[in-house]
mmCIF file of C-alpha atoms in Angstrom:
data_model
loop_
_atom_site.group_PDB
_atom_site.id
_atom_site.type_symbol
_atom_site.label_atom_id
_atom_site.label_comp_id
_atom_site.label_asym_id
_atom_site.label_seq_id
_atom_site.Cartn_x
_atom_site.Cartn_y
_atom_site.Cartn_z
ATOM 1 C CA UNK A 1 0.000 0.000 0.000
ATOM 2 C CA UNK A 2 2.887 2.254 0.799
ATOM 3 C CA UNK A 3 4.217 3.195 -2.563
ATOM 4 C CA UNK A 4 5.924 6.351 -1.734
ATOM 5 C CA UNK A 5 8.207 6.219 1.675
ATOM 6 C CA UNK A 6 11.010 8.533 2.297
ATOM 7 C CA UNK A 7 12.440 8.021 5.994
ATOM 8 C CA UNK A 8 9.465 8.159 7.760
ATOM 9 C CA UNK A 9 7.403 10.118 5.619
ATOM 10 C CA UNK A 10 5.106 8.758 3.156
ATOM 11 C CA UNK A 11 4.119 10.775 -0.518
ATOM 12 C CA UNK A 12 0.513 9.761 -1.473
ATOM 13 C CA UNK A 13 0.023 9.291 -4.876
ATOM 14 C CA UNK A 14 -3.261 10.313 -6.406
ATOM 15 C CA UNK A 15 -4.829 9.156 -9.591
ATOM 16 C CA UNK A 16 -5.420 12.409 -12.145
ATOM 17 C CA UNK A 17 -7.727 14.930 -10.907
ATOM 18 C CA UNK A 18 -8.375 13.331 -7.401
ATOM 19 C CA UNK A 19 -7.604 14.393 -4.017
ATOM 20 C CA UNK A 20 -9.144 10.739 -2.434
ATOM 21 C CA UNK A 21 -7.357 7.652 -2.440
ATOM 22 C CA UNK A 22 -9.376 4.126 -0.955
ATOM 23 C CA UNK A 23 -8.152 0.917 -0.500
ATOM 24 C CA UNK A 24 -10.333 -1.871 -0.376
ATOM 25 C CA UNK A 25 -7.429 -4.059 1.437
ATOM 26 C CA UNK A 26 -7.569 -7.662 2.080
ATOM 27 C CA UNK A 27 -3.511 -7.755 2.110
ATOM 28 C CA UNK A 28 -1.922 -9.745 5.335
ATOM 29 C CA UNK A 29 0.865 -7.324 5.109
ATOM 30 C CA UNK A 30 2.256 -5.123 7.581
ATOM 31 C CA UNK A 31 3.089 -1.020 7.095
ATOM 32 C CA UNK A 32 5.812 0.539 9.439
ATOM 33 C CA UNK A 33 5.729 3.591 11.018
ATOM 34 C CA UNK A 34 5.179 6.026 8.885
ATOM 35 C CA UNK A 35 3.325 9.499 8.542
ATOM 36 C CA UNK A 36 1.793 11.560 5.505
ATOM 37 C CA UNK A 37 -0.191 14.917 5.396
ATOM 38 C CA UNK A 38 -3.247 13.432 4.261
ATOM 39 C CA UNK A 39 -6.465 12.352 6.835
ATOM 40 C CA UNK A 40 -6.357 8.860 6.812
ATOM 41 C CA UNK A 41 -9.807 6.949 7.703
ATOM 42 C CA UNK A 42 -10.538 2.503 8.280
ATOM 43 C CA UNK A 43 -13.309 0.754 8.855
ATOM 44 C CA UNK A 44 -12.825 -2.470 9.229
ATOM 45 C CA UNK A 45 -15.379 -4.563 6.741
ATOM 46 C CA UNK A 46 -14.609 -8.467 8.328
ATOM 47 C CA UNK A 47 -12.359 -9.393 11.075
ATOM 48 C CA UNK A 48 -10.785 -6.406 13.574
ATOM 49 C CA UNK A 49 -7.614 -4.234 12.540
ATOM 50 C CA UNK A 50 -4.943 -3.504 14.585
ATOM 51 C CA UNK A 51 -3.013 -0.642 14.592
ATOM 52 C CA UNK A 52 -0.352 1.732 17.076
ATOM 53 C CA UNK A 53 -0.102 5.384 17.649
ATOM 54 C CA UNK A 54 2.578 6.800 19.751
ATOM 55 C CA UNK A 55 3.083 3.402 21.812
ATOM 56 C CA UNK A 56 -0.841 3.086 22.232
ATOM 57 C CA UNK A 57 -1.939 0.116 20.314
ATOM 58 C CA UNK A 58 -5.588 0.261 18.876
ATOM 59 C CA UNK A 59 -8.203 -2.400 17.695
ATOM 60 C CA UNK A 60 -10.474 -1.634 15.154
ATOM 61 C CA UNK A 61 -13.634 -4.210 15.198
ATOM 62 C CA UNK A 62 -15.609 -4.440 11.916
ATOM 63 C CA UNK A 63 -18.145 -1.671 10.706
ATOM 64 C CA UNK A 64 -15.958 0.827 13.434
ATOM 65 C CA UNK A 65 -14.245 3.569 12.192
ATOM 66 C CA UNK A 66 -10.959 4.994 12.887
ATOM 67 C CA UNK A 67 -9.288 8.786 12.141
ATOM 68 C CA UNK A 68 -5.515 9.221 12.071
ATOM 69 C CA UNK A 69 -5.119 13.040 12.028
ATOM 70 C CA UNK A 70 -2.455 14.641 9.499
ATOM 71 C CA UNK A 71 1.425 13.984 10.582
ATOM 72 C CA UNK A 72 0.735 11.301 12.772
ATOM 73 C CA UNK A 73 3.494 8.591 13.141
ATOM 74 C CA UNK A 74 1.722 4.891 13.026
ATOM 75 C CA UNK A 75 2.215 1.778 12.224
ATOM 76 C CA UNK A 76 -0.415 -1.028 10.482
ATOM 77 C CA UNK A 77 -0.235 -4.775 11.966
ATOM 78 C CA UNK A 78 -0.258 -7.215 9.311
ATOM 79 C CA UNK A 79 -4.279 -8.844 9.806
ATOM 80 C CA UNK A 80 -6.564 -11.153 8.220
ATOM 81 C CA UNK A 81 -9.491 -9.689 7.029
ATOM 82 C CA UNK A 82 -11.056 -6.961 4.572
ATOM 83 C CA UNK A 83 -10.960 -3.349 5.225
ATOM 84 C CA UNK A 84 -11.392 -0.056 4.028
ATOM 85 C CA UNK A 85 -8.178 2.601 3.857
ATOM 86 C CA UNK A 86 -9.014 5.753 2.759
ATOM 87 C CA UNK A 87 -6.789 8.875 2.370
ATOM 88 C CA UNK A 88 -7.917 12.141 1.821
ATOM 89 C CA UNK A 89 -5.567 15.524 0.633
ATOM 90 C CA UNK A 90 -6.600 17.891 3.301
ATOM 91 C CA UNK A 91 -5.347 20.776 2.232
ATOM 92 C CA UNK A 92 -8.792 23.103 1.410
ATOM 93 C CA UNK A 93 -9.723 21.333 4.955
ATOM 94 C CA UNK A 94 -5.945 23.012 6.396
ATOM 95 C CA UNK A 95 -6.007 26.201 4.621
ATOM 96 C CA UNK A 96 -9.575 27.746 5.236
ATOM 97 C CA UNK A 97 -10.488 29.126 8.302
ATOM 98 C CA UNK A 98 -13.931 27.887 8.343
ATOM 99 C CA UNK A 99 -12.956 24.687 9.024
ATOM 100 C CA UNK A 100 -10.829 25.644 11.610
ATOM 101 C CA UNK A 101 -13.326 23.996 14.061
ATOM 102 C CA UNK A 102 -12.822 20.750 12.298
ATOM 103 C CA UNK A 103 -9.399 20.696 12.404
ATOM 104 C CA UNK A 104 -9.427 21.105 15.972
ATOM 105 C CA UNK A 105 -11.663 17.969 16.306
ATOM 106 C CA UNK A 106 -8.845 16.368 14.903
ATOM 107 C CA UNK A 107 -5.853 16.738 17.554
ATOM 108 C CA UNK A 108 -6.038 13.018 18.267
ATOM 109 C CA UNK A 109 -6.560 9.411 17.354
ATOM 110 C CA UNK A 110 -10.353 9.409 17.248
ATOM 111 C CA UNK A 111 -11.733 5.792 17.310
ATOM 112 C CA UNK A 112 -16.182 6.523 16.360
ATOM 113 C CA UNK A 113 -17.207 3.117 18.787
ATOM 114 C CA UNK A 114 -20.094 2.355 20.867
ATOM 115 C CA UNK A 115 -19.011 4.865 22.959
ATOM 116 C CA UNK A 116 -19.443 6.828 20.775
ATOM 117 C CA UNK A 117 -23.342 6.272 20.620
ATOM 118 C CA UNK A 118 -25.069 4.500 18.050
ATOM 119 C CA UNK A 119 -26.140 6.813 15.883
ATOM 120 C CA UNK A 120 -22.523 8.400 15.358
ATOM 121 C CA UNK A 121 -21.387 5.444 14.698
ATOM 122 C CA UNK A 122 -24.027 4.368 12.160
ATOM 123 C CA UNK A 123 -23.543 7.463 10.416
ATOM 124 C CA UNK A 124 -19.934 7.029 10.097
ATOM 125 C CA UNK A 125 -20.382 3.366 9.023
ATOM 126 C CA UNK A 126 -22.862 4.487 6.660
ATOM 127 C CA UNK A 127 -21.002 7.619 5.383
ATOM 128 C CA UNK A 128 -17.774 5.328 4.545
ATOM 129 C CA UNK A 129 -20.129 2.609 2.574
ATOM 130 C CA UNK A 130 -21.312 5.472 0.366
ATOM 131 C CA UNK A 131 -17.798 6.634 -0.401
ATOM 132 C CA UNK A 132 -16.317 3.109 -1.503
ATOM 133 C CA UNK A 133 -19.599 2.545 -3.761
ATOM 134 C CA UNK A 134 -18.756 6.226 -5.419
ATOM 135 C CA UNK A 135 -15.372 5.922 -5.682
ATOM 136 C CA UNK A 136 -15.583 3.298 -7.997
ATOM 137 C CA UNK A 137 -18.437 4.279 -9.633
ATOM 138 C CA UNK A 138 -16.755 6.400 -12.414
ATOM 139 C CA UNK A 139 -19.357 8.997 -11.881
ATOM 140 C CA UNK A 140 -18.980 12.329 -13.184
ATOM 141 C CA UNK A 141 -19.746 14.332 -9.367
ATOM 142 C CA UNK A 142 -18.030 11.231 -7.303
ATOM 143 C CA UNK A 143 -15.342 13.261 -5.934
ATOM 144 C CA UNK A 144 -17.618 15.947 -5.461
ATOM 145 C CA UNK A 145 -19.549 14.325 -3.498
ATOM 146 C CA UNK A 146 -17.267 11.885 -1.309
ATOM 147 C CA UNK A 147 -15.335 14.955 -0.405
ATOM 148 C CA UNK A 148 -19.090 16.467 0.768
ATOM 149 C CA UNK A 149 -19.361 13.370 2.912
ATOM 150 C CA UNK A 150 -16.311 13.446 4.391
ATOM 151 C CA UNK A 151 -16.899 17.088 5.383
ATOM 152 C CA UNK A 152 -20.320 16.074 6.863
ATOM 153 C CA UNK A 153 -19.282 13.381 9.067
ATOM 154 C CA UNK A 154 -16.360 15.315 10.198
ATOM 155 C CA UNK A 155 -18.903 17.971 11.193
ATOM 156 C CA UNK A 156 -21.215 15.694 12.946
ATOM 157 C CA UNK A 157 -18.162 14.385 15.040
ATOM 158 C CA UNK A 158 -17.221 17.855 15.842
ATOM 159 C CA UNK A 159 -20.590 18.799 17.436
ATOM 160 C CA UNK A 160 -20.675 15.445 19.147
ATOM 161 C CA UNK A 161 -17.069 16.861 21.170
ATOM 162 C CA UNK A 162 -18.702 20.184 21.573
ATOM 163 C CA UNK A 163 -21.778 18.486 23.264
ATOM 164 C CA UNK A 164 -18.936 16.358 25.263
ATOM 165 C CA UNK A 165 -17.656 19.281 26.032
ATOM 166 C CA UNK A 166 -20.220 20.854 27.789
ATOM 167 C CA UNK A 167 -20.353 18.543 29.631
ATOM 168 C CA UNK A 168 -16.792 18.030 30.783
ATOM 169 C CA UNK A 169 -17.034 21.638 31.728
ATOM 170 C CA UNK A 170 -19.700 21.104 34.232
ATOM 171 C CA UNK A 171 -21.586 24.100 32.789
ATOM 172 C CA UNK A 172 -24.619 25.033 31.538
ATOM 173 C CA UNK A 173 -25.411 25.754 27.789
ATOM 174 C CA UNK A 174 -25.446 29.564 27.982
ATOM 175 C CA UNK A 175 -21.939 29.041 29.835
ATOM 176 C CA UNK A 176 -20.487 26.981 27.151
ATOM 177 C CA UNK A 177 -21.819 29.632 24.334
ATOM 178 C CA UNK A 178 -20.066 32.541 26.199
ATOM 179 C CA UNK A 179 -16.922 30.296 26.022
ATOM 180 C CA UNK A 180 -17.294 29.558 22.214
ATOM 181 C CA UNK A 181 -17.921 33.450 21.282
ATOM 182 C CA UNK A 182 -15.132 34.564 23.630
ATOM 183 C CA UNK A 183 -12.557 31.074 22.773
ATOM 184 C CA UNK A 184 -13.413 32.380 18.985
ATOM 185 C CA UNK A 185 -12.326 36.028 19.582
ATOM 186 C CA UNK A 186 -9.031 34.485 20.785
ATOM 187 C CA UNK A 187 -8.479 32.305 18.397
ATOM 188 C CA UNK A 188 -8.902 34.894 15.585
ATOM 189 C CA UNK A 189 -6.268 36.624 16.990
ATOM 190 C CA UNK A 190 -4.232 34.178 17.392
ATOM 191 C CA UNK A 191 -4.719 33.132 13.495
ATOM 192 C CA UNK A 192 -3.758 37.191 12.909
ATOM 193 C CA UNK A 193 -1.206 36.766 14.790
ATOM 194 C CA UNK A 194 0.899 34.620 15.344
ATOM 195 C CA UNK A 195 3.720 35.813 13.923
ATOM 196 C CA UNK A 196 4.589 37.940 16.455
ATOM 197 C CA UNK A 197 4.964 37.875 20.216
ATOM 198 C CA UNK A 198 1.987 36.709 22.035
ATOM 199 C CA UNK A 199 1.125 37.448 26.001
ATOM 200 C CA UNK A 200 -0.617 35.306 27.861
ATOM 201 C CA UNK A 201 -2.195 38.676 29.815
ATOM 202 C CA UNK A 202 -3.472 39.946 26.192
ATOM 203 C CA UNK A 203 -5.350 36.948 25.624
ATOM 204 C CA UNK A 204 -6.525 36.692 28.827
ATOM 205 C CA UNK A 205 -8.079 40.538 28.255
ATOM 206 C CA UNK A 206 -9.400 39.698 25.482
ATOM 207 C CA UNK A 207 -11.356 36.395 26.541
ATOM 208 C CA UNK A 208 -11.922 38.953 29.927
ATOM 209 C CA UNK A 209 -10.649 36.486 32.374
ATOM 210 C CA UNK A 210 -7.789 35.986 34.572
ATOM 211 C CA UNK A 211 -4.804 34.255 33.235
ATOM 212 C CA UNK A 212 -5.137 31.442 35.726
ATOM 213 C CA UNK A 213 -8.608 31.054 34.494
ATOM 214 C CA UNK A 214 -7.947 31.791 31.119
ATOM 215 C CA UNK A 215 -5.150 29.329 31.187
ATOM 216 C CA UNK A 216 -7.507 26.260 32.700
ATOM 217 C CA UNK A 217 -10.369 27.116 30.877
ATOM 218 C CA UNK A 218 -8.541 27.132 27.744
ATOM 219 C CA UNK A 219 -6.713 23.945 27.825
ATOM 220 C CA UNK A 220 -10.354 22.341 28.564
ATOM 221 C CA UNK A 221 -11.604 24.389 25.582
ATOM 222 C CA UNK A 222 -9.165 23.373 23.392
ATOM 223 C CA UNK A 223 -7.418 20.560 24.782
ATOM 224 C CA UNK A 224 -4.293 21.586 24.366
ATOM 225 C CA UNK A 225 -2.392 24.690 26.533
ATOM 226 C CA UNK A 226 -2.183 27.954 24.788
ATOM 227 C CA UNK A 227 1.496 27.695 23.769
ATOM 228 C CA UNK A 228 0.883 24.477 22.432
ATOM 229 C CA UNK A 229 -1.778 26.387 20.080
ATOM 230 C CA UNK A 230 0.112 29.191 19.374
ATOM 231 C CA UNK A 231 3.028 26.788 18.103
ATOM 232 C CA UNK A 232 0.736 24.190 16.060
ATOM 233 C CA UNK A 233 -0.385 27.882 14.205
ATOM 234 C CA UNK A 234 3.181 28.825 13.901
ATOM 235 C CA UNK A 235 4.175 25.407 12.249
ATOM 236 C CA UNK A 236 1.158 25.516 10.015
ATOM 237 C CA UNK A 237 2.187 28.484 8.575
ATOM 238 C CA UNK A 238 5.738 27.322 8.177
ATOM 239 C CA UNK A 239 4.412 24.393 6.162
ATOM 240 C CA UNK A 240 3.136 26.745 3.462
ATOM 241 C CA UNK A 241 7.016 29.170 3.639
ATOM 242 C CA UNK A 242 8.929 26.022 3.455
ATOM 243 C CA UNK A 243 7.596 25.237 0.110
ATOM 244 C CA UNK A 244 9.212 28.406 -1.314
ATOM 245 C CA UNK A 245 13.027 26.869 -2.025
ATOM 246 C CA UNK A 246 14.126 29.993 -2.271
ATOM 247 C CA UNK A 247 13.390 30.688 1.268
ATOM 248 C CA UNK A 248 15.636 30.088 3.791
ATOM 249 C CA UNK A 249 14.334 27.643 7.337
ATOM 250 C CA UNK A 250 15.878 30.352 9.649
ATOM 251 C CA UNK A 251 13.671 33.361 7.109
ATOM 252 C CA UNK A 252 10.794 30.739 7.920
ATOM 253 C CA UNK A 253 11.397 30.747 11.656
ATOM 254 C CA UNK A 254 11.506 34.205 11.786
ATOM 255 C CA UNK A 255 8.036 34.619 10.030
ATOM 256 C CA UNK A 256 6.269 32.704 11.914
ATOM 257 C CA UNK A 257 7.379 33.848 15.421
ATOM 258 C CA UNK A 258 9.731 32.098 16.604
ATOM 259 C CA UNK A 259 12.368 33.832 18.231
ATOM 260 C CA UNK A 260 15.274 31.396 17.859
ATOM 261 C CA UNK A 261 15.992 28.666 15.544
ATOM 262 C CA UNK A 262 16.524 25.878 17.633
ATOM 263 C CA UNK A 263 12.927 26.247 19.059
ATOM 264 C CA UNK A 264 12.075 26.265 15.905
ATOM 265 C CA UNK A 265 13.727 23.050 15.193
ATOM 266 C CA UNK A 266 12.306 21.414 18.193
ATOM 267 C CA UNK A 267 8.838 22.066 17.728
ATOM 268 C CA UNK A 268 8.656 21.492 14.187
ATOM 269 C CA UNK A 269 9.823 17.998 14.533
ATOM 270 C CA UNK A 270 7.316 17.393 17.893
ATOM 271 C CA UNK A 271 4.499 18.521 16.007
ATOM 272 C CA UNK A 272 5.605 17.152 12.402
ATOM 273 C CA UNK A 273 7.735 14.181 13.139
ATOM 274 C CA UNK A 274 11.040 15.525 10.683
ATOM 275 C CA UNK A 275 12.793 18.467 10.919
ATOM 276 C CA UNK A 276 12.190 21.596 9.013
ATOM 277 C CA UNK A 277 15.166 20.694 6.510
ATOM 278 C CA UNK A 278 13.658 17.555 5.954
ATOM 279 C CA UNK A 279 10.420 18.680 5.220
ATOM 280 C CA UNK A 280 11.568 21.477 2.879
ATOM 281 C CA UNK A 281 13.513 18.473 0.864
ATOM 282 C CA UNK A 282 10.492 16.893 0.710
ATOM 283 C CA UNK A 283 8.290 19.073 -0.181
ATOM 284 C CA UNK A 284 11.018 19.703 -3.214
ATOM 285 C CA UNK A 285 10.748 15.675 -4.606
ATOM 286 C CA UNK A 286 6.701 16.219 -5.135
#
């Protein structure tokens, strides 16, 4: 399945004007570690799948379905069995800011389960039926549309965690809506800014809350800290500069925020798995 691997890093190779690649895999083959830019979604279709993600190993059971997020380092156990692979070129998803929400959804691992609830679950089951029966349709509007489902069920997982939410923040409904509209005046300014120097006590005034409370509420909000933010927005923006190779990693650095290189470095590779350099050459062989 992997036809592409450089180090670590795998190049997906689309067919002419797509942006979706699915396996329908039966292979009893395993695929090292490896990462890629692209969402990557299975369902197993007959027997379980097994799978491992920063040392946590996962099982798949049939008709569940699980969502690597972009630059995530795992590795595929060779199984028995039939399952679908998809990839998906998530760049339009990366690069707009109305899907910013999404994207945020998609921090970590998410395996849709029973725990899930049913209905989730069905509709993810159902959604990723409808995209292997399109994609080999040869239809004119198949991409189109399997793209349109993807979006869908990633929005219908997305509210589920913002119901979840509320809940994990032991507040009411009016509570969690002042969090959203202030969380989303932050946010904006972080996406403005970024690339330069950030307080903690100017997004605190701007949510209107203490920087202890800020600081708590927003790691619950977002589950992540606010530096942690701040630098995942800082190394998305590098992604796009270190395509230019005419533009230097330390130019890049600067750009972006950072204040020193070797942070740079060091977050870049926590956060992407490869160094800048390494991503730049990359980015060079497509």
């Amino acid at each position: 399945m992997i036809k592409h691997l450089t180090g670590d890093y795998e190049t997906v190779e689309y067919e002419e004007k797509r942006c979706i690649m699915l396996y329908h895999n039966t292979q009893y083959e395993e695929y090292p570690v490896h990462w890629h830019q692209e969402i990557e979604i299975i369902m197993p279709l007959r027997k379980c799948y097994r799978l491992e993600i920063a040392d946590r190993e996962y099982v798949i059971r049939e008709n569940e379905v699980f969502i690597i997020p972009p630059g995530e380092l795992h590795h595929l156990f060779a199984c028995e069995g039939e399952r679908l692979i998809l990839q998906c070129d998530n760049a339009m998803l990366g690069e707009q800011p109305m899907f910013d929400s999404i994207m945020r959804g998609l921090k970590a691992p998410v395996l849709i389960d029973d725990s899930y609830g049913s209905e989730l679950q069905a509709a993810a089951k159902k959604t990723m039926l409808e995209i292997f029966s399109l994609y080999f349709s040869g239809a004119e509007l198949a991409e189109v549309k399997i793209y349109s489902l993807l979006v869908q069920l990633l929005i219908t997982l997305r509210t589920y965690q913002l119901t979840a939410r509320q809940a994990q923040l032991d507040c009411g409904s009016d509570k969690v809506e002042e969090y959203n509209e202030k969380f989303d005046l932050v946010l904006k300014y972080i996406d403005n800014n970024y690339m330069n120097n950030i307080s903690l006590d100017t997004l605190a005034g701007i949510a209107g809350y203490s920087k202890y409370h800020f600081s708590r509420i927003f790691k619950q909000y977002n589950t992540i800290s606010c530096l942690q933010y701040i630098n995942e927005r800082r190394i998305r923006a590098a992604e796009m500069l270190l395509q230019d190779p005419e533009l230097p990693v330390t130019e890049v650095a600067m750009r972006v925020g950072f204040k020193s290189l070797t942070t740079f470095n060091r977050s870049f590779k926590e956060i992407k798995h490869c160094t800048p350099t390494d991503y730049k050459k990359l980015c060079q062989k497509r």
